[in-house]
Short mmCIF file of C-alpha atoms and ligand atoms in Angstrom, two decimals:
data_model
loop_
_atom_site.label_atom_id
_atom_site.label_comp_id
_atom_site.label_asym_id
_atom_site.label_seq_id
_atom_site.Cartn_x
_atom_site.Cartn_y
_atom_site.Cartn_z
CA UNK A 102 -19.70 -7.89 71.05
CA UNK A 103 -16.43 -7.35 72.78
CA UNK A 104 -14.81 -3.64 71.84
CA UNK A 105 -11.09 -4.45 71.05
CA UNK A 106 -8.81 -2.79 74.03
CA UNK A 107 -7.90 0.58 73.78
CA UNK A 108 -3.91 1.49 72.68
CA UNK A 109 -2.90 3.89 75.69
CA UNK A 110 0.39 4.87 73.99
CA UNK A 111 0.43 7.92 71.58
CA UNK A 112 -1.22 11.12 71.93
CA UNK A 113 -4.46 10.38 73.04
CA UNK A 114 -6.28 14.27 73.40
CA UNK A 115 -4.96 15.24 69.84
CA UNK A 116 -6.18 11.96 68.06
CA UNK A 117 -9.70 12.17 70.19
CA UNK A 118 -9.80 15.74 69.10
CA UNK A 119 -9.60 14.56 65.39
CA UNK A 120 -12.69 12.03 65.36
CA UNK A 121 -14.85 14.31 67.33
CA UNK A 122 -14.20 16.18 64.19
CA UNK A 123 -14.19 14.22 61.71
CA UNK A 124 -17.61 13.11 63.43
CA UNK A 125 -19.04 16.36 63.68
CA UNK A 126 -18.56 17.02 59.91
CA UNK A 127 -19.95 13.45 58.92
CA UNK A 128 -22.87 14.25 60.70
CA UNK A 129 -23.41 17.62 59.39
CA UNK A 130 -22.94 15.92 55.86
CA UNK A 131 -25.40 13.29 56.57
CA UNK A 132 -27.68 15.18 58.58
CA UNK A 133 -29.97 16.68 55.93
CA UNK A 134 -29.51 13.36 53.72
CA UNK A 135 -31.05 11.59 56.32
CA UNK A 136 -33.75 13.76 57.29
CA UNK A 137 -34.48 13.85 53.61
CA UNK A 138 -34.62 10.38 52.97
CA UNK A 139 -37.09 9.41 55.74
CA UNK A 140 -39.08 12.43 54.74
CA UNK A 141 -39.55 10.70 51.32
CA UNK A 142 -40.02 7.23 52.46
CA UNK A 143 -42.42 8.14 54.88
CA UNK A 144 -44.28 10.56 52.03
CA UNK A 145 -44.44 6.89 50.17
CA UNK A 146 -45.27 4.99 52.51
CA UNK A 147 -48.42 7.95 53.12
CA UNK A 148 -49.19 7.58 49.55
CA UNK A 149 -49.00 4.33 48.90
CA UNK A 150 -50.41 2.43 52.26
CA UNK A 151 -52.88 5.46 53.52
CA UNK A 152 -50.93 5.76 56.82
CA UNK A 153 -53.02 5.33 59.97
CA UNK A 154 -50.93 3.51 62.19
CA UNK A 155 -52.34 1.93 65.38
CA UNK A 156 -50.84 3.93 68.51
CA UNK A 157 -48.06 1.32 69.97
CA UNK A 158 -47.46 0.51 66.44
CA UNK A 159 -46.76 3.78 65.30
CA UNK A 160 -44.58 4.44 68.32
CA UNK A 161 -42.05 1.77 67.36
CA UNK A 162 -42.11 3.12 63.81
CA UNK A 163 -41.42 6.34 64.79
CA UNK A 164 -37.67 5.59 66.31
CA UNK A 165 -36.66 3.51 63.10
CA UNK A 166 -34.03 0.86 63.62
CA UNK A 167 -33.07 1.78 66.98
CA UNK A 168 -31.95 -1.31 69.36
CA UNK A 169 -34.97 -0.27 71.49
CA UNK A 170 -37.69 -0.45 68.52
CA UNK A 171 -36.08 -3.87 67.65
CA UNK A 172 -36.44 -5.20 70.84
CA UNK A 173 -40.03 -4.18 71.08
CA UNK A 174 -40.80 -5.34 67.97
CA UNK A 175 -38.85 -8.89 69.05
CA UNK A 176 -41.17 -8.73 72.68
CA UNK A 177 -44.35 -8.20 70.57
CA UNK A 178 -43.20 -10.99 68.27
CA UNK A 179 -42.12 -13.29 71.62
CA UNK A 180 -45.48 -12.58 73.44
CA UNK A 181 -47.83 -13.70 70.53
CA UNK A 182 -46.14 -16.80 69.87
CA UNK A 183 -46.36 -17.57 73.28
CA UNK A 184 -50.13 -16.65 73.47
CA UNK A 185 -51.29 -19.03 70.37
CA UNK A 186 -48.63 -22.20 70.99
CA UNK A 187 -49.57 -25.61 71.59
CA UNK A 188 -48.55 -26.90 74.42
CA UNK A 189 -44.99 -28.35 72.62
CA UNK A 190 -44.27 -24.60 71.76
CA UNK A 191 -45.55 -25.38 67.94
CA UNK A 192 -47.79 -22.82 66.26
CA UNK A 193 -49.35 -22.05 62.69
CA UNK A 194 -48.38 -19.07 60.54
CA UNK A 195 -49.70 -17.56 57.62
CA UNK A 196 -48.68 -14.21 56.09
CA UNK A 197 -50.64 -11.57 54.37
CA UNK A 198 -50.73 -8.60 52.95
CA UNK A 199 -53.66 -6.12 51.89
CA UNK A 200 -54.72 -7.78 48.71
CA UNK A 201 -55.56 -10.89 50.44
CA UNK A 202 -57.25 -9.02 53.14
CA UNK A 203 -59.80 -7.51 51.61
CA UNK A 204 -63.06 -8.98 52.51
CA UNK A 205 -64.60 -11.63 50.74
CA UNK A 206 -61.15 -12.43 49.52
CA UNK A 207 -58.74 -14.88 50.33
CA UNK A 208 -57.75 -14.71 54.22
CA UNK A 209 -61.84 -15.02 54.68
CA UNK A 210 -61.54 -18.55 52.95
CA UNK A 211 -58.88 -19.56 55.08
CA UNK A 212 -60.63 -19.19 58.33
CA UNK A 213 -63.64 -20.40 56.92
CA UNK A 214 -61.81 -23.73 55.66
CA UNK A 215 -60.48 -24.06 59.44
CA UNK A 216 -64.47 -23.50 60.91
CA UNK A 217 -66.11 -25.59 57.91
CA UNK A 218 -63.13 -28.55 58.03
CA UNK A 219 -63.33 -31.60 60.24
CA UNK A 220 -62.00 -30.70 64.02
CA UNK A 221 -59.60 -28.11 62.30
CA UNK A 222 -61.75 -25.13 64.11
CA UNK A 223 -59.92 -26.03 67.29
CA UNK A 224 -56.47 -25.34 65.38
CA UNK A 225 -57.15 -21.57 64.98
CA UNK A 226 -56.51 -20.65 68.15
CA UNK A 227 -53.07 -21.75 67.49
CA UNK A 228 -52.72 -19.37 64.03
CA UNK A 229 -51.23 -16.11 64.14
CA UNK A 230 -51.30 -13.91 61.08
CA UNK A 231 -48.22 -12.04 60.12
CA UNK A 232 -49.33 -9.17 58.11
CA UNK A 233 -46.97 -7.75 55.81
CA UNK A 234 -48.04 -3.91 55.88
CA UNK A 235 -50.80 -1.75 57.53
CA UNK A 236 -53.68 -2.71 55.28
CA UNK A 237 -53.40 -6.49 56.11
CA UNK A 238 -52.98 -5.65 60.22
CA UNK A 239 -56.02 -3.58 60.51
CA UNK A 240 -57.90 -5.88 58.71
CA UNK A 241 -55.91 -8.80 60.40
CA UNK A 242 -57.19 -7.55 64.26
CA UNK A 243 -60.89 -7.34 62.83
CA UNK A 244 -61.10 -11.10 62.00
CA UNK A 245 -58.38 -12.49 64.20
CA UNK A 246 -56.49 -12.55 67.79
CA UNK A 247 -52.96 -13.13 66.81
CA UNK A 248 -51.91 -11.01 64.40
CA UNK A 249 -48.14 -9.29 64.19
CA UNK A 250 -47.00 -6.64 61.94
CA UNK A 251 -43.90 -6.89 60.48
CA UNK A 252 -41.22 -4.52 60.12
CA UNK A 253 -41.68 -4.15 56.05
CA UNK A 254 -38.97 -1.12 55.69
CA UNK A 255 -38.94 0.49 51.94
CA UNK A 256 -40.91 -1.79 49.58
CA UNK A 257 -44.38 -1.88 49.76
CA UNK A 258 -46.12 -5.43 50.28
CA UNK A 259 -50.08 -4.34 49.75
CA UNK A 260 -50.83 -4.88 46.61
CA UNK A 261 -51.43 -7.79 44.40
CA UNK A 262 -47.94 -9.23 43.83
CA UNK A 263 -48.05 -11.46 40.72
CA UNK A 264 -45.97 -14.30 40.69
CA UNK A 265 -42.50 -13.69 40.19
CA UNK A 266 -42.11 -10.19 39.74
CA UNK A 267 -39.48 -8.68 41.86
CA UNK A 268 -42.14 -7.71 44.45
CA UNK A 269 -42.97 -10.59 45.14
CA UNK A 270 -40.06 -12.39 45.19
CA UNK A 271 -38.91 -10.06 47.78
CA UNK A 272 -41.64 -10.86 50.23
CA UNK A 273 -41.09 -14.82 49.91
CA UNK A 274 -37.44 -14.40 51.16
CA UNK A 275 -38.81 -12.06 53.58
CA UNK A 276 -40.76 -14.67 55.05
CA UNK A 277 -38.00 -17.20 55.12
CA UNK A 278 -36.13 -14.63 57.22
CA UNK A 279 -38.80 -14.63 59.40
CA UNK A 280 -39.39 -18.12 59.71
CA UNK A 281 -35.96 -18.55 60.44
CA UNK A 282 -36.26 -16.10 63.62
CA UNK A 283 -39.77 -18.13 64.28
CA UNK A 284 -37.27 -20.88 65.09
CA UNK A 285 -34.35 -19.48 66.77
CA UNK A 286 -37.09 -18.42 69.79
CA UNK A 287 -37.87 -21.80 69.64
CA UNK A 288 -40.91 -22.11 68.06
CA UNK A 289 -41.87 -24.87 66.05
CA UNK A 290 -44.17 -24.38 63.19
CA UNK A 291 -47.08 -24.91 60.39
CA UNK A 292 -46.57 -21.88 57.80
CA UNK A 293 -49.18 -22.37 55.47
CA UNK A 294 -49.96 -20.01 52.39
CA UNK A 295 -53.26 -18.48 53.19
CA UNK A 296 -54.60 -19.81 49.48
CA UNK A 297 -54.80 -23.14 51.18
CA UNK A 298 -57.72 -24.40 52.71
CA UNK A 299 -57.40 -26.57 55.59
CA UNK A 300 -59.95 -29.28 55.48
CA UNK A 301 -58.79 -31.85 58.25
CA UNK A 302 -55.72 -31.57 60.89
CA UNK A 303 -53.07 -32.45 59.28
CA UNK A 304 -50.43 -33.37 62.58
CA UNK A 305 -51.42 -37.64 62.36
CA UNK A 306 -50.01 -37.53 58.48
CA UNK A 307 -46.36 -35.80 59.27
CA UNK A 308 -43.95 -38.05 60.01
CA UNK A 309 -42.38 -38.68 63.81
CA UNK A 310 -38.75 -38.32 62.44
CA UNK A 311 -38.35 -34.92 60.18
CA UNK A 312 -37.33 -31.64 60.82
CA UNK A 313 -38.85 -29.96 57.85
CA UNK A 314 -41.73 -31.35 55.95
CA UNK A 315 -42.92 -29.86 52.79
CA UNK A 316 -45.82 -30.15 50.45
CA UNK A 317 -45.37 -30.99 46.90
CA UNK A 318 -46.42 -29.34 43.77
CA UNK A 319 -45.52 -32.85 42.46
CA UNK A 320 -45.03 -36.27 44.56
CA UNK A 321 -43.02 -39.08 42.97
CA UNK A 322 -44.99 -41.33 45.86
CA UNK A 323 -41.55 -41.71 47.95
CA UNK A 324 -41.73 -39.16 50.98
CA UNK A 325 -37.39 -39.29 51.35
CA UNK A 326 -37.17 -39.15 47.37
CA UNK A 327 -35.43 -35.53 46.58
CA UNK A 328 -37.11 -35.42 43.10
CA UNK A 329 -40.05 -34.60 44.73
CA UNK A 330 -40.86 -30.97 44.24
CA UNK A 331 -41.53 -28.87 46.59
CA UNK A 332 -44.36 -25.88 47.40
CA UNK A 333 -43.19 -23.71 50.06
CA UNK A 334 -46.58 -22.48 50.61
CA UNK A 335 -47.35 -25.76 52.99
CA UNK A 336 -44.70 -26.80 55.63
CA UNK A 337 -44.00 -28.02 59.29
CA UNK A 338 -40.78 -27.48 60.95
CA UNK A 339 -39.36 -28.41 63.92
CA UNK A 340 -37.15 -25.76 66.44
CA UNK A 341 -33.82 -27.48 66.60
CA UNK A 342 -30.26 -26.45 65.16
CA UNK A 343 -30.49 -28.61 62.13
CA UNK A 344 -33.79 -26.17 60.95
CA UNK A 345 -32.21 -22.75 61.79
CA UNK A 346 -28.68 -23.84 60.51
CA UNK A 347 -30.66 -24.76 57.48
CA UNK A 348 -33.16 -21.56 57.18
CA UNK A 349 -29.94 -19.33 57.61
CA UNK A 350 -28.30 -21.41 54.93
CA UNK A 351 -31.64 -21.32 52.57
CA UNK A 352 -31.78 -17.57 52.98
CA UNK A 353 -28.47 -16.87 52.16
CA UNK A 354 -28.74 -18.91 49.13
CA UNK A 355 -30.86 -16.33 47.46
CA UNK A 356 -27.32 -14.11 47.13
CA UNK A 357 -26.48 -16.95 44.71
CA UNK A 358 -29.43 -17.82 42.74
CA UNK A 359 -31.02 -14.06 42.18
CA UNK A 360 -33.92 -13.25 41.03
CA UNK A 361 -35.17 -17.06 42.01
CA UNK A 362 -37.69 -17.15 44.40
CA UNK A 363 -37.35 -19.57 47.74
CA UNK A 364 -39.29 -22.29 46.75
CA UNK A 365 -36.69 -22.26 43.09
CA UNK A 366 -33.79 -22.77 45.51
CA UNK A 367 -35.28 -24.91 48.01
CA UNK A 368 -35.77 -27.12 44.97
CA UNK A 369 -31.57 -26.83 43.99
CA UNK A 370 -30.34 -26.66 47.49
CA UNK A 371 -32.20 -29.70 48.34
CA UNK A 372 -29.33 -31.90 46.08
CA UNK A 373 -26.79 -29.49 47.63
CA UNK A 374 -23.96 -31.57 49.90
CA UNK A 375 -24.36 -28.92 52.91
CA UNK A 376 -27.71 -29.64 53.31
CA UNK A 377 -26.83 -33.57 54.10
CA UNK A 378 -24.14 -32.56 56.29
CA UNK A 379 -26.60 -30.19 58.41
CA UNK A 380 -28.32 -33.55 58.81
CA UNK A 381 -31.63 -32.02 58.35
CA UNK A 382 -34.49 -35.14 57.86
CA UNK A 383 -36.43 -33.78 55.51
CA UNK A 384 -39.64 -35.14 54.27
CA UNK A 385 -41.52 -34.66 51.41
CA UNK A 386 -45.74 -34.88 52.35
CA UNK A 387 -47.77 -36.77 49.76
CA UNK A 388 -50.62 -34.90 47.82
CA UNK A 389 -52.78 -37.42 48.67
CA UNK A 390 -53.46 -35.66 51.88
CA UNK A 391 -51.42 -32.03 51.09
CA UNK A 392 -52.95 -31.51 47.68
CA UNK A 393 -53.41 -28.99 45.15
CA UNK A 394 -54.03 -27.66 41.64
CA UNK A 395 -51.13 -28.48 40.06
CA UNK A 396 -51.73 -32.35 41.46
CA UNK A 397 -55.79 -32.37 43.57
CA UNK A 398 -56.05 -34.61 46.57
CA UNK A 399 -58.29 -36.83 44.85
CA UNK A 400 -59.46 -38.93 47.70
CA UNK A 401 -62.13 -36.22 49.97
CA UNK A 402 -61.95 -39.03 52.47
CA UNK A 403 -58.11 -38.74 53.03
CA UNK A 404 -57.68 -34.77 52.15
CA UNK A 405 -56.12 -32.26 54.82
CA UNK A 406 -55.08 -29.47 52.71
CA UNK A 407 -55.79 -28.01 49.26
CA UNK A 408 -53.59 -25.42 47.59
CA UNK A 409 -54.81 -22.91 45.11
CA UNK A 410 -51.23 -23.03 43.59
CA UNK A 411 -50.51 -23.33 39.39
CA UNK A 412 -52.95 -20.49 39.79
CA UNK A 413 -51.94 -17.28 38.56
CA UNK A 414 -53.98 -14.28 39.13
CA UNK A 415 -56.30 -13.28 42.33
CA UNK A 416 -59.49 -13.19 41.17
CA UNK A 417 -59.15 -16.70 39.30
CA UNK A 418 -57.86 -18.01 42.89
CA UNK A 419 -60.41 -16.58 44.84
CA UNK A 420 -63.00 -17.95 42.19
CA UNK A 421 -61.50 -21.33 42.28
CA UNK A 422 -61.21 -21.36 46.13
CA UNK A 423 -64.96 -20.60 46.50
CA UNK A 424 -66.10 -23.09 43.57
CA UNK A 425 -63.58 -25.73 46.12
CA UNK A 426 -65.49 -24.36 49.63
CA UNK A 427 -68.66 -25.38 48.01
CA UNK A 428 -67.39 -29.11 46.80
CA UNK A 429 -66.21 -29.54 50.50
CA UNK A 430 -69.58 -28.54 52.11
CA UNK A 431 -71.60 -30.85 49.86
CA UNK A 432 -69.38 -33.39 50.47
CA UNK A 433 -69.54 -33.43 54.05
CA UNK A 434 -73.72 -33.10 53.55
CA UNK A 435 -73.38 -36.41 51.78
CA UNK A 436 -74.60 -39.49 53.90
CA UNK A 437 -71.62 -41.77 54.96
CA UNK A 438 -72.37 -44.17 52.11
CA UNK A 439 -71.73 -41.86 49.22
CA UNK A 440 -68.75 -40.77 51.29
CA UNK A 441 -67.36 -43.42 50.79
CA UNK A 442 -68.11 -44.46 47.35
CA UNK A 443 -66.32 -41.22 46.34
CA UNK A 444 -69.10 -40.17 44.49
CA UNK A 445 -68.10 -36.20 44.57
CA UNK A 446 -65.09 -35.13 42.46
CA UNK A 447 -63.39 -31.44 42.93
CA UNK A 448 -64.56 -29.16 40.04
CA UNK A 449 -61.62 -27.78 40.03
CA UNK A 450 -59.39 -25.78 39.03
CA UNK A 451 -61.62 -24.27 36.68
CA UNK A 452 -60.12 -20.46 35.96
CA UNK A 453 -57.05 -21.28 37.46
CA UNK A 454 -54.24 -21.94 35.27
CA UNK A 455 -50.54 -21.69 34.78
CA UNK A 456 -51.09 -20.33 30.86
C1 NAG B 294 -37.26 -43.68 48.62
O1 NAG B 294 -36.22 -42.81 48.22
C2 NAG B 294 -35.01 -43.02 48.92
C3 NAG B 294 -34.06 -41.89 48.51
O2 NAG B 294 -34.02 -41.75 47.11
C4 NAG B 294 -34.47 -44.42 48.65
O3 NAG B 294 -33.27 -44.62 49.35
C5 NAG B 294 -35.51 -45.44 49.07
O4 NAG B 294 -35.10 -46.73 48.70
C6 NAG B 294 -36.85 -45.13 48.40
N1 NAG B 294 -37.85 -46.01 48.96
C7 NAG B 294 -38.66 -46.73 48.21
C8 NAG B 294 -39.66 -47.56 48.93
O5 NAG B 294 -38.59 -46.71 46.99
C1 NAG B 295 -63.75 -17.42 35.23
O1 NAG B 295 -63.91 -18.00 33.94
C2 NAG B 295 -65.16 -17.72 33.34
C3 NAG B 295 -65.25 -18.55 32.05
O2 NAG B 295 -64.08 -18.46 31.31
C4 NAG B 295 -65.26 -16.22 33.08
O3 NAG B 295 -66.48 -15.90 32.50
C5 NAG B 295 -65.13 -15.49 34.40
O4 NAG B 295 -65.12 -14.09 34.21
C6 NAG B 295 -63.85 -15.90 35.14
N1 NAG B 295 -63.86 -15.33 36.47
C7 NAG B 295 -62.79 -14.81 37.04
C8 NAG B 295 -62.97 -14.23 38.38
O5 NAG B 295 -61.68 -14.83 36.51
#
């Protein structure tokens, strides 16, 4: 940013004299606040996260929202895109935080789907994790190359956040954010939830012509039809201006619809006039292929992805993803004619339920 020119007219010595000291006493106000402040945050963030900070990590932490750190932080964010993109500068995301790290638990059955689904193994070497606090990182770099922390300032993103408390709700609009700087770099991308399990490549089954393509927790069978509704956890996006235009517009939204979470919006600001005047194509994906429990991809001939959402609760999901892993493998240890005569059913959800 331009500074505005300077007035030479006037006294300048006497009025320089002034804000030197009317900066020296701000500072010696604000000094002790500050010093206070980060002590306590950083006495949280001990308690709360059992600080052990990896070594270049900690370093960028250390010198707090300084242009350098940011920079850094965008370099590290810059390199590992670059390291896992396809060749058209797409890659996958997922996000995760420590409760879905732990082993056994739900970032395990995500990898697993990719290894266990049909030529979807190939894919994870184009899936970088964004872990939302310490926790989720180390445990991130033990399972997986491309992993990036991000900044998570004040609130704490390890624990179990149950849908829609505040928590939560905070670290879906945090992701948006993100996304939306995913794009400006000029990244395209798959962000899928990590509670989905990716069963076959889903790139042949999204259309030529959209910018944003979203699974539904409900498809009216018409891919254009906005009373389709949405699941955030599942979508591909294209890097172009209509997609950042409309992630900076979709993230501001939240100022007007508090206490919603993004998906809640998404599903208002879809109708919203701006949104046709961005000219954003957007296209709803059919659960036939981009299923879940709120509506199963029946078909385990046609199904890409399953979503362990109208789920609430951790150790239902991880139950129900398991019980779902096991349906897939004895499906594909069927012979090709029971394939095909659909003679295995999903037996589920079982636990998992919205009540
Ligand atoms: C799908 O929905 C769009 C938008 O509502 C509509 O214009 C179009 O006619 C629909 N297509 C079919 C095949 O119903
Ligand atoms: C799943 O449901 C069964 C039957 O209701 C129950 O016994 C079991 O404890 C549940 N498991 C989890 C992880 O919620």
């Amino acid at each position: 940013m331009e500074r505005p020119p300077r007035k030479s007219s006037g006294t300048p010595p006497r009025s320089l004299q002034r804000i030197a000291a009317a900066l020296f006493l701000a500072i010696l106000v604000a000094l002790p606040f500050a010093v206070m402040y980060r002590a306590a945050v950083s006495q949280s963030l001990q308690d709360s996260w059992e600080w052990d900070p990896l070594p270049s990590l900690a370093a960028s932490e250390e010198e707090g929202a300084e242009g350098g750190d940011l920079g850094s932080q965008d370099l590290k964010l810059e390199r590992v895109l670059q390291k896992a993109s396809m060749g058209d500068n797409t890659v996958i995301l997922t996000t995760l935080n420590a409760a879905w790290a732990s082993p056994g638990s739900v970032i395990d059955l995500f990898i697993d789907s990719f290894r266990s689904g049909v030529r979807t193994s190939s894919l994870l070497r184009h899936l970088v994790i964004i872990a939302f606090d310490w926790n989720a990182y180390k445990q991130c770099v033990k399972i997986h190359p491309y992993c990036f922390a991000l900044g998570t300032d004040v609130v704490d993103f390890s624990e179990e956040k149950r849908f829609l408390t505040p928590g939560y709700v905070e670290m879906m609009w945090k992701r948006i954010d993100f996304l939306r700087l995913v794009l400006e770099r000029g990244f395209s991308f798959i962000f899928s939830d990590a509670d989905i399990m990716w069963f076959r490549n889903p790139f042949p089954h999204f259309y030529p012509d959209g910018d944003f393509q979203i699974a539904c927790d409900h498809y009216v069978g018409n891919a254009t039809d906005l009373r389709n509704i949405a699941n955030g956890g599942f979508n591909y996006v294209k890097s172009n201006e209509r997609s950042i235009e409309f992630y900076s517009f979709w993230y501001s939204s939240r100022l007007r619809y508090p206490g919603f979470h993004d998906q809640d919006v998404f599903n208002v600001i879809k109708h919203e006039p701006y949104v046709a005047d961005i000219g954003l194509k957007i296209k709803f994906l059919s659960t036939s292929y981009f299923g879940g429990f709120c509506e199963p991809s029946r078909d385990l001939n046609k199904v890409c992805t399953m979503h362990a959402n109208c789920c609430i609760g951790l150790g239902s999901k991880v139950h129900d993803l398991r019980i779902m892993m096991e349906d897939w493998r004895n499906y594909l240890s069927l012979p090709p004619s029971l394939k095909r005569s659909r003679a295995l059913a999903w037996r589920v959800p079982q636990n998992c339920s919205l009540s």
